[in-house]
Amino acid sequence: MNRREMLRVGVGTAVAHGVVTVLGCAAQTGGAQGEGHAGGEGTPLAAPTDAMQAFARAASDCVAAGEACLSHCLRSLQSGDTMLADCSRRVHAMLAICRAVPALATSSSEHLGRLAAICRDTCQECHDACAPHASHHAECRACMEACAVTIRHAAAFAA
């Protein structure tokens, strides 16, 4: 992965994080138009269900495993071995999405279903990219397994 690709991926991640943050804040305050706010009228936020909390934990575990996998992939790429290039791209995309899940899940956001569908698909792509390397690299195996758990939890909410 060259510098231009790394910059493009980094900017994409920052934009995705910003969008998800705005969606999460809008969900917590009653919408982008200012209907209701944290300290006033409007519909009170519902407490997250056990399933939402489990999904948030699974996504957080996926992030931890994905960060280790991505570091492994980047070390491999630095040495000139491009075998893990696709894996690194898929892991990077998964990380951007899974980092957003806990914020929406723990706030019982109405946007969780749409994010869960994207999370499920992104984790499936990451899982599939890690699978060929799982028997050779512990980091890829752990990431693949964490993605499988997250996929199961995401499926319960996917719109």
PDB file of N, CA and C in Angstrom, residues 7-25 91-101 103-104 111 115 118-119 122:
ATOM      1  N   LEU A   7      -3.190   7.564   2.559  1.00  0.00           N
ATOM      2  CA  LEU A   7      -3.835   8.856   2.799  1.00  0.00           C
ATOM      3  C   LEU A   7      -5.316   8.783   2.446  1.00  0.00           C
ATOM      4  N   ARG A   8      -5.637   8.152   1.321  1.00  0.00           N
ATOM      5  CA  ARG A   8      -7.030   8.021   0.905  1.00  0.00           C
ATOM      6  C   ARG A   8      -7.833   7.229   1.938  1.00  0.00           C
ATOM      7  N   VAL A   9      -7.262   6.151   2.430  1.00  0.00           N
ATOM      8  CA  VAL A   9      -7.943   5.336   3.432  1.00  0.00           C
ATOM      9  C   VAL A   9      -8.096   6.116   4.736  1.00  0.00           C
ATOM     10  N   GLY A  10      -7.069   6.847   5.124  1.00  0.00           N
ATOM     11  CA  GLY A  10      -7.135   7.643   6.346  1.00  0.00           C
ATOM     12  C   GLY A  10      -8.195   8.729   6.275  1.00  0.00           C
ATOM     13  N   VAL A  11      -8.262   9.420   5.155  1.00  0.00           N
ATOM     14  CA  VAL A  11      -9.277  10.462   4.980  1.00  0.00           C
ATOM     15  C   VAL A  11     -10.665   9.835   4.974  1.00  0.00           C
ATOM     16  N   GLY A  12     -10.818   8.698   4.315  1.00  0.00           N
ATOM     17  CA  GLY A  12     -12.110   8.014   4.288  1.00  0.00           C
ATOM     18  C   GLY A  12     -12.559   7.610   5.682  1.00  0.00           C
ATOM     19  N   THR A  13     -11.632   7.141   6.475  1.00  0.00           N
ATOM     20  CA  THR A  13     -11.948   6.762   7.846  1.00  0.00           C
ATOM     21  C   THR A  13     -12.373   7.980   8.661  1.00  0.00           C
ATOM     22  N   ALA A  14     -11.664   9.074   8.501  1.00  0.00           N
ATOM     23  CA  ALA A  14     -12.012  10.291   9.242  1.00  0.00           C
ATOM     24  C   ALA A  14     -13.399  10.790   8.861  1.00  0.00           C
ATOM     25  N   VAL A  15     -13.708  10.756   7.570  1.00  0.00           N
ATOM     26  CA  VAL A  15     -15.031  11.190   7.114  1.00  0.00           C
ATOM     27  C   VAL A  15     -16.109  10.267   7.677  1.00  0.00           C
ATOM     28  N   ALA A  16     -15.888   8.951   7.596  1.00  0.00           N
ATOM     29  CA  ALA A  16     -16.876   7.999   8.121  1.00  0.00           C
ATOM     30  C   ALA A  16     -17.089   8.220   9.616  1.00  0.00           C
ATOM     31  N   HIS A  17     -16.019   8.449  10.344  1.00  0.00           N
ATOM     32  CA  HIS A  17     -16.138   8.687  11.778  1.00  0.00           C
ATOM     33  C   HIS A  17     -16.947   9.954  12.044  1.00  0.00           C
ATOM     34  N   GLY A  18     -16.695  10.999  11.278  1.00  0.00           N
ATOM     35  CA  GLY A  18     -17.431  12.248  11.446  1.00  0.00           C
ATOM     36  C   GLY A  18     -18.914  12.081  11.173  1.00  0.00           C
ATOM     37  N   VAL A  19     -19.246  11.364  10.111  1.00  0.00           N
ATOM     38  CA  VAL A  19     -20.651  11.140   9.769  1.00  0.00           C
ATOM     39  C   VAL A  19     -21.345  10.349  10.871  1.00  0.00           C
ATOM     40  N   VAL A  20     -20.715   9.300  11.337  1.00  0.00           N
ATOM     41  CA  VAL A  20     -21.319   8.479  12.378  1.00  0.00           C
ATOM     42  C   VAL A  20     -21.465   9.274  13.672  1.00  0.00           C
ATOM     43  N   THR A  21     -20.503  10.110  13.976  1.00  0.00           N
ATOM     44  CA  THR A  21     -20.593  10.943  15.173  1.00  0.00           C
ATOM     45  C   THR A  21     -21.775  11.898  15.073  1.00  0.00           C
ATOM     46  N   VAL A  22     -21.936  12.518  13.913  1.00  0.00           N
ATOM     47  CA  VAL A  22     -23.065  13.430  13.716  1.00  0.00           C
ATOM     48  C   VAL A  22     -24.385  12.675  13.830  1.00  0.00           C
ATOM     49  N   LEU A  23     -24.474  11.492  13.210  1.00  0.00           N
ATOM     50  CA  LEU A  23     -25.698  10.696  13.311  1.00  0.00           C
ATOM     51  C   LEU A  23     -25.983  10.309  14.759  1.00  0.00           C
ATOM     52  N   GLY A  24     -24.958   9.918  15.476  1.00  0.00           N
ATOM     53  CA  GLY A  24     -25.141   9.533  16.867  1.00  0.00           C
ATOM     54  C   GLY A  24     -25.591  10.710  17.722  1.00  0.00           C
ATOM     55  N   CYS A  25     -24.999  11.875  17.493  1.00  0.00           N
ATOM     56  CA  CYS A  25     -25.401  13.069  18.257  1.00  0.00           C
ATOM     57  C   CYS A  25     -26.825  13.463  17.909  1.00  0.00           C
ATOM     58  N   VAL A  91      -9.681  -5.102   6.602  1.00  0.00           N
ATOM     59  CA  VAL A  91      -9.614  -4.864   8.041  1.00  0.00           C
ATOM     60  C   VAL A  91      -9.781  -3.375   8.325  1.00  0.00           C
ATOM     61  N   HIS A  92      -9.135  -2.547   7.542  1.00  0.00           N
ATOM     62  CA  HIS A  92      -9.217  -1.107   7.744  1.00  0.00           C
ATOM     63  C   HIS A  92     -10.663  -0.618   7.613  1.00  0.00           C
ATOM     64  N   ALA A  93     -11.384  -1.102   6.627  1.00  0.00           N
ATOM     65  CA  ALA A  93     -12.790  -0.717   6.448  1.00  0.00           C
ATOM     66  C   ALA A  93     -13.632  -1.217   7.626  1.00  0.00           C
ATOM     67  N   MET A  94     -13.383  -2.450   8.057  1.00  0.00           N
ATOM     68  CA  MET A  94     -14.116  -3.010   9.186  1.00  0.00           C
ATOM     69  C   MET A  94     -13.901  -2.177  10.433  1.00  0.00           C
ATOM     70  N   LEU A  95     -12.671  -1.746  10.666  1.00  0.00           N
ATOM     71  CA  LEU A  95     -12.372  -0.948  11.848  1.00  0.00           C
ATOM     72  C   LEU A  95     -13.179   0.349  11.868  1.00  0.00           C
ATOM     73  N   ALA A  96     -13.276   1.006  10.729  1.00  0.00           N
ATOM     74  CA  ALA A  96     -14.016   2.273  10.661  1.00  0.00           C
ATOM     75  C   ALA A  96     -15.476   2.077  11.050  1.00  0.00           C
ATOM     76  N   ILE A  97     -16.073   0.997  10.607  1.00  0.00           N
ATOM     77  CA  ILE A  97     -17.486   0.744  10.896  1.00  0.00           C
ATOM     78  C   ILE A  97     -17.674   0.242  12.324  1.00  0.00           C
ATOM     79  N   CYS A  98     -16.881  -0.729  12.736  1.00  0.00           N
ATOM     80  CA  CYS A  98     -17.053  -1.312  14.079  1.00  0.00           C
ATOM     81  C   CYS A  98     -16.783  -0.309  15.187  1.00  0.00           C
ATOM     82  N   ARG A  99     -15.942   0.679  14.942  1.00  0.00           N
ATOM     83  CA  ARG A  99     -15.701   1.704  15.966  1.00  0.00           C
ATOM     84  C   ARG A  99     -16.959   2.525  16.244  1.00  0.00           C
ATOM     85  N   ALA A 100     -17.846   2.617  15.273  1.00  0.00           N
ATOM     86  CA  ALA A 100     -19.061   3.415  15.439  1.00  0.00           C
ATOM     87  C   ALA A 100     -20.169   2.655  16.171  1.00  0.00           C
ATOM     88  N   VAL A 101     -20.124   1.349  16.145  1.00  0.00           N
ATOM     89  CA  VAL A 101     -21.215   0.538  16.702  1.00  0.00           C
ATOM     90  C   VAL A 101     -21.483   0.818  18.179  1.00  0.00           C
ATOM     91  N   ALA A 103     -21.167   3.409  20.064  1.00  0.00           N
ATOM     92  CA  ALA A 103     -21.825   4.698  20.301  1.00  0.00           C
ATOM     93  C   ALA A 103     -23.313   4.625  19.976  1.00  0.00           C
ATOM     94  N   LEU A 104     -23.662   3.974  18.881  1.00  0.00           N
ATOM     95  CA  LEU A 104     -25.075   3.899  18.503  1.00  0.00           C
ATOM     96  C   LEU A 104     -25.813   2.821  19.292  1.00  0.00           C
ATOM     97  N   HIS A 111     -30.690   4.609  14.350  1.00  0.00           N
ATOM     98  CA  HIS A 111     -29.829   4.375  13.191  1.00  0.00           C
ATOM     99  C   HIS A 111     -29.058   3.058  13.300  1.00  0.00           C
ATOM    100  N   LEU A 115     -26.672   0.869  10.453  1.00  0.00           N
ATOM    101  CA  LEU A 115     -25.256   0.650  10.711  1.00  0.00           C
ATOM    102  C   LEU A 115     -24.964  -0.843  10.868  1.00  0.00           C
ATOM    103  N   ILE A 118     -24.468  -2.477   7.511  1.00  0.00           N
ATOM    104  CA  ILE A 118     -23.145  -2.165   6.958  1.00  0.00           C
ATOM    105  C   ILE A 118     -22.076  -2.917   7.733  1.00  0.00           C
ATOM    106  N   CYS A 119     -22.216  -2.979   9.049  1.00  0.00           N
ATOM    107  CA  CYS A 119     -21.262  -3.697   9.894  1.00  0.00           C
ATOM    108  C   CYS A 119     -21.218  -5.172   9.515  1.00  0.00           C
ATOM    109  N   THR A 122     -19.451  -5.483   6.120  1.00  0.00           N
ATOM    110  CA  THR A 122     -18.031  -5.153   6.215  1.00  0.00           C
ATOM    111  C   THR A 122     -17.273  -6.233   6.979  1.00  0.00           C
TER     112      THR A 122
END
